[in-house]
PDB file of C-alpha atoms in Angstrom:
ATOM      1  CA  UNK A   1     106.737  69.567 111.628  1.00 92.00           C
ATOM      2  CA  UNK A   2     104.409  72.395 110.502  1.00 97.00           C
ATOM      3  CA  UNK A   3     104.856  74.921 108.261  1.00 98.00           C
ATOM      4  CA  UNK A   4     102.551  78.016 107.334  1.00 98.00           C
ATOM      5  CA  UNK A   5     102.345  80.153 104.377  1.00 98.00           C
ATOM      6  CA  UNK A   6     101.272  83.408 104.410  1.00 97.00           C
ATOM      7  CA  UNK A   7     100.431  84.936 101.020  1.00 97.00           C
ATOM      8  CA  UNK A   8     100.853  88.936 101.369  1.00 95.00           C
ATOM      9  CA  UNK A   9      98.287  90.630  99.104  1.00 93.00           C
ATOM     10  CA  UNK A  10      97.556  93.613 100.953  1.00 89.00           C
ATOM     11  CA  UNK A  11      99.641  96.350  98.958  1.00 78.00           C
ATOM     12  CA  UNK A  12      97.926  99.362  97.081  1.00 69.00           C
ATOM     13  CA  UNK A  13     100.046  98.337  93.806  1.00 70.00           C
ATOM     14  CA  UNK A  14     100.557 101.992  93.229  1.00 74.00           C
ATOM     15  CA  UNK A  15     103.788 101.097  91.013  1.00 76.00           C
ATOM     16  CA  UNK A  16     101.483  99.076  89.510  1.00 83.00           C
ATOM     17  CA  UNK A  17      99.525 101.715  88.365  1.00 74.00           C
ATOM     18  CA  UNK A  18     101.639 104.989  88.174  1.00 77.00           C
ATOM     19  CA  UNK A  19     103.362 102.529  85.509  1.00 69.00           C
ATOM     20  CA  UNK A  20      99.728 102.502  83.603  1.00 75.00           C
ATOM     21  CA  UNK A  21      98.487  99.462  85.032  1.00 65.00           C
ATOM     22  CA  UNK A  22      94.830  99.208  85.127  1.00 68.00           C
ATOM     23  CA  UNK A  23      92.528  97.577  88.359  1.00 76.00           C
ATOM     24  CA  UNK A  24      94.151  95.527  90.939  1.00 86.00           C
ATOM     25  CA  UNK A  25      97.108  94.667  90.416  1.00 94.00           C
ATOM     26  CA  UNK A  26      96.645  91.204  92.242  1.00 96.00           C
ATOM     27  CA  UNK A  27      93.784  91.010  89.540  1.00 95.00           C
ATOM     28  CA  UNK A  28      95.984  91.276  86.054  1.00 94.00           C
ATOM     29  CA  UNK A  29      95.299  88.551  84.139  1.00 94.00           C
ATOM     30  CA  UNK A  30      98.423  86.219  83.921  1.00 94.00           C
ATOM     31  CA  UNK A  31      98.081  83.695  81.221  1.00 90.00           C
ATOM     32  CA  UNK A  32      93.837  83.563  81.577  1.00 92.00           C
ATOM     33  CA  UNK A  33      93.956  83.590  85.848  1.00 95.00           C
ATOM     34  CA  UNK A  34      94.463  86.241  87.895  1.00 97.00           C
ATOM     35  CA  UNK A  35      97.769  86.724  89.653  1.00 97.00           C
ATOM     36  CA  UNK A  36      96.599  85.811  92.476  1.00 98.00           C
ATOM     37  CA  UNK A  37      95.323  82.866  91.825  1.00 97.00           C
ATOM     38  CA  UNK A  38      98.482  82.019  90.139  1.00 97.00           C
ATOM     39  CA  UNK A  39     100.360  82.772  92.694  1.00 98.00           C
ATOM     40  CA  UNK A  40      98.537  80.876  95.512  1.00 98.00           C
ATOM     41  CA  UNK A  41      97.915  77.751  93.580  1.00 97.00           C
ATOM     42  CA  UNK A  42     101.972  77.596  93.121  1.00 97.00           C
ATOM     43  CA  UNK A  43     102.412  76.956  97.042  1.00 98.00           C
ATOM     44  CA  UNK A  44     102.532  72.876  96.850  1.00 98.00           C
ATOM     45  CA  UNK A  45      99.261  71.742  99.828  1.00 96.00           C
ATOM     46  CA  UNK A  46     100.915  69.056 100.894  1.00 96.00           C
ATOM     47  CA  UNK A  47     104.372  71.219 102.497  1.00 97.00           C
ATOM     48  CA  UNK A  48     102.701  74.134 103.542  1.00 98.00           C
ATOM     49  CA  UNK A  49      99.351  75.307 105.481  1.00 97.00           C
ATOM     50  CA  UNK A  50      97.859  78.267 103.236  1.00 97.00           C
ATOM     51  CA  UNK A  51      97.004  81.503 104.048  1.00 97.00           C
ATOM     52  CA  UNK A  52      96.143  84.757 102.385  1.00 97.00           C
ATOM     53  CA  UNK A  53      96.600  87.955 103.995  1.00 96.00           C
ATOM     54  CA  UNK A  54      94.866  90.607 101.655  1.00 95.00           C
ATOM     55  CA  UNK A  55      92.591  94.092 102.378  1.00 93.00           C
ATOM     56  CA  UNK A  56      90.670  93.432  98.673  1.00 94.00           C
ATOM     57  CA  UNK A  57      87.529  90.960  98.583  1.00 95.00           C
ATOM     58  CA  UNK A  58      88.348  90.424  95.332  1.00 96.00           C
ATOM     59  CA  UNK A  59      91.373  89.292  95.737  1.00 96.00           C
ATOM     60  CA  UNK A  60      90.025  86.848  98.206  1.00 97.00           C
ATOM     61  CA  UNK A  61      87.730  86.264  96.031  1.00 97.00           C
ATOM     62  CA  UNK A  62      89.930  85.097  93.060  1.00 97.00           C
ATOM     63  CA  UNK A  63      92.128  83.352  95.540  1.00 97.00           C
ATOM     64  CA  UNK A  64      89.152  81.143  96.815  1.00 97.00           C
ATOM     65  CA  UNK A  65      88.246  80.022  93.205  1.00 96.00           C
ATOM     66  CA  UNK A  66      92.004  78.761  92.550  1.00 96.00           C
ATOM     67  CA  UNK A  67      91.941  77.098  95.999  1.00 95.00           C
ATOM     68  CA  UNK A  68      89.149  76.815  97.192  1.00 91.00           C
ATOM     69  CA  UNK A  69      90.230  75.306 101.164  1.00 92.00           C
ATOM     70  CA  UNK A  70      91.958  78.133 101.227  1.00 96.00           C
ATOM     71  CA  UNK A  71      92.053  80.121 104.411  1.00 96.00           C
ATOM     72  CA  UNK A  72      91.405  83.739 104.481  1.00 96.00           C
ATOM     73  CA  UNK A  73      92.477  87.160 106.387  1.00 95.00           C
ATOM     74  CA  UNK A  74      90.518  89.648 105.935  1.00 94.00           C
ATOM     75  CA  UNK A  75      91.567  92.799 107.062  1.00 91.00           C
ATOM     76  CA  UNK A  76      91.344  97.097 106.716  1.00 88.00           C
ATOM     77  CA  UNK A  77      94.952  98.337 108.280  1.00 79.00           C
ATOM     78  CA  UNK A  78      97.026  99.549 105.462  1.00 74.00           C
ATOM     79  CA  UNK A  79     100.584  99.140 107.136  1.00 78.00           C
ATOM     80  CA  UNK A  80     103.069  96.676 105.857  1.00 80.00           C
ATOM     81  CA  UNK A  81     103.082  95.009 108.866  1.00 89.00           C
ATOM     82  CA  UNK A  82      99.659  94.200 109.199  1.00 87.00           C
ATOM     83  CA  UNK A  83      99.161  91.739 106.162  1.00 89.00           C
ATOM     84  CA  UNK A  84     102.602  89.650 108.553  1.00 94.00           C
ATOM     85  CA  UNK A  85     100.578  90.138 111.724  1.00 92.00           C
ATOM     86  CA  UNK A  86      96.979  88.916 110.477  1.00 93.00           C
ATOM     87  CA  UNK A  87      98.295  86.407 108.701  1.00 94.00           C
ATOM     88  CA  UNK A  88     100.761  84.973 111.042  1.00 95.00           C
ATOM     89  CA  UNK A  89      98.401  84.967 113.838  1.00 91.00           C
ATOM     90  CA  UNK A  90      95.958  82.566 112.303  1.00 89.00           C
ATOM     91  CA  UNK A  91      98.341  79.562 112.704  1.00 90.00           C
ATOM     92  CA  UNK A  92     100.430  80.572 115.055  1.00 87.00           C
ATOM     93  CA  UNK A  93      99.911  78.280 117.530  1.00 92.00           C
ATOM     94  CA  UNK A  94     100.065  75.695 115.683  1.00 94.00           C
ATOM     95  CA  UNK A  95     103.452  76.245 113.197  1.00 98.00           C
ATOM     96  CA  UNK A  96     106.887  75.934 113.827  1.00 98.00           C
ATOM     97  CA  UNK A  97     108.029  78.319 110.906  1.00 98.00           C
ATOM     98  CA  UNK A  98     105.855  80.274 108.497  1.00 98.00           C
ATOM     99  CA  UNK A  99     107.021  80.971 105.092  1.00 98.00           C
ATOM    100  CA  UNK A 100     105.814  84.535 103.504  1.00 98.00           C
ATOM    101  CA  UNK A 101     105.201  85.297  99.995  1.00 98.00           C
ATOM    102  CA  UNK A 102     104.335  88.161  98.446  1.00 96.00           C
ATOM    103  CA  UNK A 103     100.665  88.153  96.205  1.00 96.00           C
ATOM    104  CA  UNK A 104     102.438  89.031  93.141  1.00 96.00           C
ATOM    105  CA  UNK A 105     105.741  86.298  92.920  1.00 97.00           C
ATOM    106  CA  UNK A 106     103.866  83.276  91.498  1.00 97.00           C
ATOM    107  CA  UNK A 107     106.751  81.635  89.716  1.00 97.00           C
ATOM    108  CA  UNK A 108     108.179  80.212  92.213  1.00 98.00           C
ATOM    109  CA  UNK A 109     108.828  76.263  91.751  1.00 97.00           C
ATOM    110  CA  UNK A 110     107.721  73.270  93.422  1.00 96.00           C
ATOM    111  CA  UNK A 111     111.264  72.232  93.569  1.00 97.00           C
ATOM    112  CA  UNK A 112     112.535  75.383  94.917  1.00 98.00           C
ATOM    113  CA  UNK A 113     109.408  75.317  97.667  1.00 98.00           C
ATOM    114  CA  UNK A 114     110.688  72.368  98.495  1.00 98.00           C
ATOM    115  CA  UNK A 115     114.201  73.016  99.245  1.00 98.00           C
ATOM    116  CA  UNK A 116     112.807  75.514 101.434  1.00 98.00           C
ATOM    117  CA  UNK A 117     110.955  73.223 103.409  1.00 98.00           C
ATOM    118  CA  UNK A 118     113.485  70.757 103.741  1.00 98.00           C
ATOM    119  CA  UNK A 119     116.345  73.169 104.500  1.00 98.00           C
ATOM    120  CA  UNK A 120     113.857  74.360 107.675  1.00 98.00           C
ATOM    121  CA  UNK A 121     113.520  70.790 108.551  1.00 98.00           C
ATOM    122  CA  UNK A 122     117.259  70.432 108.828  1.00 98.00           C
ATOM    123  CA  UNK A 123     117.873  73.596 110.433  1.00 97.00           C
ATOM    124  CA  UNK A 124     114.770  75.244 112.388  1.00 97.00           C
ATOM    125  CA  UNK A 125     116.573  77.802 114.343  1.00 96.00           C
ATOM    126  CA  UNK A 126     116.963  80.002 111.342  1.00 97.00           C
ATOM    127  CA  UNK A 127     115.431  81.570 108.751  1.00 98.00           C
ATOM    128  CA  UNK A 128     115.365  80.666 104.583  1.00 98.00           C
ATOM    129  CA  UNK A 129     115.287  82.808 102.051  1.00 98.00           C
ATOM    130  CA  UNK A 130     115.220  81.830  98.194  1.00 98.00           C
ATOM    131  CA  UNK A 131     118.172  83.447  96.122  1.00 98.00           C
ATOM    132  CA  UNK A 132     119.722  83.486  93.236  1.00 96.00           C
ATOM    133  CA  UNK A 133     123.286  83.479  92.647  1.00 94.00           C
ATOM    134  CA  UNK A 134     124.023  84.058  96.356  1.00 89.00           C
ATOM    135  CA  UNK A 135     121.475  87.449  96.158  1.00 94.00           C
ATOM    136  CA  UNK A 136     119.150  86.857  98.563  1.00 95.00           C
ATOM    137  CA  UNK A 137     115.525  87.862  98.116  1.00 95.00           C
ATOM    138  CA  UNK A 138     111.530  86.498  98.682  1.00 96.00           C
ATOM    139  CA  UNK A 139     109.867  84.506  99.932  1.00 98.00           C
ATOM    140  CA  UNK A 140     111.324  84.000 103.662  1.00 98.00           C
ATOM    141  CA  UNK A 141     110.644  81.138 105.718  1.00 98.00           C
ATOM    142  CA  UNK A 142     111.081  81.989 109.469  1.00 98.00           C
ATOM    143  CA  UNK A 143     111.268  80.395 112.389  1.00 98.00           C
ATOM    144  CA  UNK A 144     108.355  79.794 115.425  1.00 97.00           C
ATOM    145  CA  UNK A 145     111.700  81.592 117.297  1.00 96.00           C
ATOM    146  CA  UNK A 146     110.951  85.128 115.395  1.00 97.00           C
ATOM    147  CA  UNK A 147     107.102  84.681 115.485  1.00 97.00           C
ATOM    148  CA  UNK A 148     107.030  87.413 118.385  1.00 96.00           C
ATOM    149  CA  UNK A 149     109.320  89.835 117.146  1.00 96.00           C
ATOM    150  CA  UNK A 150     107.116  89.718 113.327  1.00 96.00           C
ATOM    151  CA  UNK A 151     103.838  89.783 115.539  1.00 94.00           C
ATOM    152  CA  UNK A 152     105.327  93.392 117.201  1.00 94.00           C
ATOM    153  CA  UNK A 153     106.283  94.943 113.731  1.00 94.00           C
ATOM    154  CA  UNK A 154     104.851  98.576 113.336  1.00 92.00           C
ATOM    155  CA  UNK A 155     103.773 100.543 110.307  1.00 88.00           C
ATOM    156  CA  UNK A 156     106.291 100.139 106.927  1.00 85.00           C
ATOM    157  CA  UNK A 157     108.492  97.616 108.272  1.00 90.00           C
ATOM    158  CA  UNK A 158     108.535  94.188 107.632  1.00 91.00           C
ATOM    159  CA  UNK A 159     110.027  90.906 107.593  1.00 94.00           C
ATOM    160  CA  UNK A 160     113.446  92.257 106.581  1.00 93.00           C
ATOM    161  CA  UNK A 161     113.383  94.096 110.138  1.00 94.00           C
ATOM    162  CA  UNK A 162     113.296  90.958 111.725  1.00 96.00           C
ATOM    163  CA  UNK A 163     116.350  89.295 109.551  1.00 95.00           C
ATOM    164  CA  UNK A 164     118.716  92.693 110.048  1.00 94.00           C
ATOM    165  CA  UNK A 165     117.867  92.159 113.930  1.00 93.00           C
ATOM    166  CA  UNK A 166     119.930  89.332 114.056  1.00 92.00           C
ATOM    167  CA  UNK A 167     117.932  87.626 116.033  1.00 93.00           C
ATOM    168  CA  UNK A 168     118.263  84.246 114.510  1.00 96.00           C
ATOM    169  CA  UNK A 169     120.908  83.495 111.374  1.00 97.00           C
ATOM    170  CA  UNK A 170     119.820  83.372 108.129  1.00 96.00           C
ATOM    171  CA  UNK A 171     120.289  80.198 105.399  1.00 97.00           C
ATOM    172  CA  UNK A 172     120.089  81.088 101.327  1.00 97.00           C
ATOM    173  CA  UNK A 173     118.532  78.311  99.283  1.00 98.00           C
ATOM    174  CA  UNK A 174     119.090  78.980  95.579  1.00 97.00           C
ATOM    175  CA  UNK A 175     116.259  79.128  93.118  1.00 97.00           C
ATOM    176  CA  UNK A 176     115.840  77.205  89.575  1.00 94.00           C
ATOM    177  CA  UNK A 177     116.115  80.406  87.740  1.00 95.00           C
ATOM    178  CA  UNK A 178     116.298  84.186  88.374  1.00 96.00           C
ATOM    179  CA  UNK A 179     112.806  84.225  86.725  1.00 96.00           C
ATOM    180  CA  UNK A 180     111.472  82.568  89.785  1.00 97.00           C
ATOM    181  CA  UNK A 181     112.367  85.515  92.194  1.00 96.00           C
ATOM    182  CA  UNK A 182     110.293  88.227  90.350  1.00 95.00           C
ATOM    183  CA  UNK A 183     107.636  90.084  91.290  1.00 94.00           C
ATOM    184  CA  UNK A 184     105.387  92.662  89.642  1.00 95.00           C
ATOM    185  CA  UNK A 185     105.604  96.217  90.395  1.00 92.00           C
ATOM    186  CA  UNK A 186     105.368  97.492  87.258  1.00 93.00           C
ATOM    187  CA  UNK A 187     103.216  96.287  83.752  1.00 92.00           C
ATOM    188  CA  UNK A 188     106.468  95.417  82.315  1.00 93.00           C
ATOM    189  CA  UNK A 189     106.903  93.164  85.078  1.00 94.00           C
ATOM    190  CA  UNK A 190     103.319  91.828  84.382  1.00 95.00           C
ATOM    191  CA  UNK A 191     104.382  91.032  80.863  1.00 94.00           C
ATOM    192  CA  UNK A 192     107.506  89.334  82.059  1.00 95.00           C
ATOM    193  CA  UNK A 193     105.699  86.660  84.213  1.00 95.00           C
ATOM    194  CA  UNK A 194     103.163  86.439  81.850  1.00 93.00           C
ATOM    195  CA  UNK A 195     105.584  85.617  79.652  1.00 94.00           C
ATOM    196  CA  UNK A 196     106.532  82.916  81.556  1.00 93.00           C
ATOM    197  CA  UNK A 197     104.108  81.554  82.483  1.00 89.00           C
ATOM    198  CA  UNK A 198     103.081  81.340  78.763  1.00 88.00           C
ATOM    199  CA  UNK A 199     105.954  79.070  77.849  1.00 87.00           C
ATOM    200  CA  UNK A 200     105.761  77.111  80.822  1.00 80.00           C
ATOM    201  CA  UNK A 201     102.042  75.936  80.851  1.00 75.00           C
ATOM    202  CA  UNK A 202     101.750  76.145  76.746  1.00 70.00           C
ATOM    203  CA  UNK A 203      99.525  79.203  76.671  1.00 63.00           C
ATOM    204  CA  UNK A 204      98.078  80.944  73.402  1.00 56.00           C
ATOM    205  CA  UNK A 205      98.383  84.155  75.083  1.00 48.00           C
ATOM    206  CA  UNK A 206     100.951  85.578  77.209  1.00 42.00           C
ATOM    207  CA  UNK A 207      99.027  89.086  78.805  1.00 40.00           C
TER     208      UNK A 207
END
């Protein structure tokens, strides 16, 4: 069985920066890498076939240097749905689910990646999202079953149109920790994950 990933990181971040972030977002340094690069080196090679979905050439740039197999979308449409779309198409053919995660959740475990991918293998008619404490959140693994309807989103919506559809049920697996579900919209976020990520790889420097 085959499994994609796609890695959103086509968003404009302006939380990001109404909140007094500086530069792409995607770009904040997170413990000495960009978050980017944190977050696509996090998706384990050997479970899931990698792809990053992003408008920004440095982002793809970044991205590259982390992993450098990586394959790459490229793309100009600034609708929600296009960073799914792009993505998605590129392996297609060739996946039975896809798993999306947005740019800017790197803390997601290899444990937790892996119940994903073995809760698919079990049951892959339906699609698995990572929660915590029954609260169900990102990323989403779905099924080659809701590849079409993702394919025909329009404009703002996104995966979460697909899921309130109904069109196939949904499974929950739960995370390691709460931290692992977090994503950064704002520089306080930014500090949280860096903080994280400080006391989980031993860094000097946690922004």
């Amino acid at each position: 069985m085959r499994i994609g990933c796609v890695v959103m990181a086509s968003g404009a971040g302006a939380r990001f920066t109404a909140a007094g972030g500086v530069g792409e977002k995607l770009m904040a340094n997170v413990c000495g890498a960009p978050l980017i690069a944190r977050t696509v080196a996090s998706v384990p090679r050997d479970r899931f076939e990698l792809v990053l979905s992003t408008r920004s050439q440095a982002v793809a740039s970044a991205a590259e240097q982390a992993v450098p197999d990586l394959r790459v979308v490229l793309h100009d449409a600034e609708e929600r749905s296009a960073s799914i779309k792009v993505g998605l198409m590129l392996g297609s053919d060739e996946w039975d689910g896809c798993l999306f995660l947005p740019g800017d959740q790197p803390l997601v475990s290899q444990a937790s990646f892996e119940a994903l991918a073995r809760a698919f293998e079990r049951f892959p008619r339906q699609a698995w999202r990572l929660a915590w404490q029954g609260a169900p959140a990102s990323p989403v693994l779905f099924p080659r079953l809701c590849f079409g309807a993702l394919v025909d989103l329009q404009g703002a919506e996104g995966g979460s149109h697909v899921l309130r559809s109904g069109l196939v049920p949904q499974g929950f697996v739960e995370a390691q920790s709460p931290d692992e579900l977090w994503d950064v919209d704002t520089t306080d976020d930014l500090r949280h994950v860096a903080a994280c990520y400080a006391e989980r790889l031993g860094c000097t420097t946690a922004r």
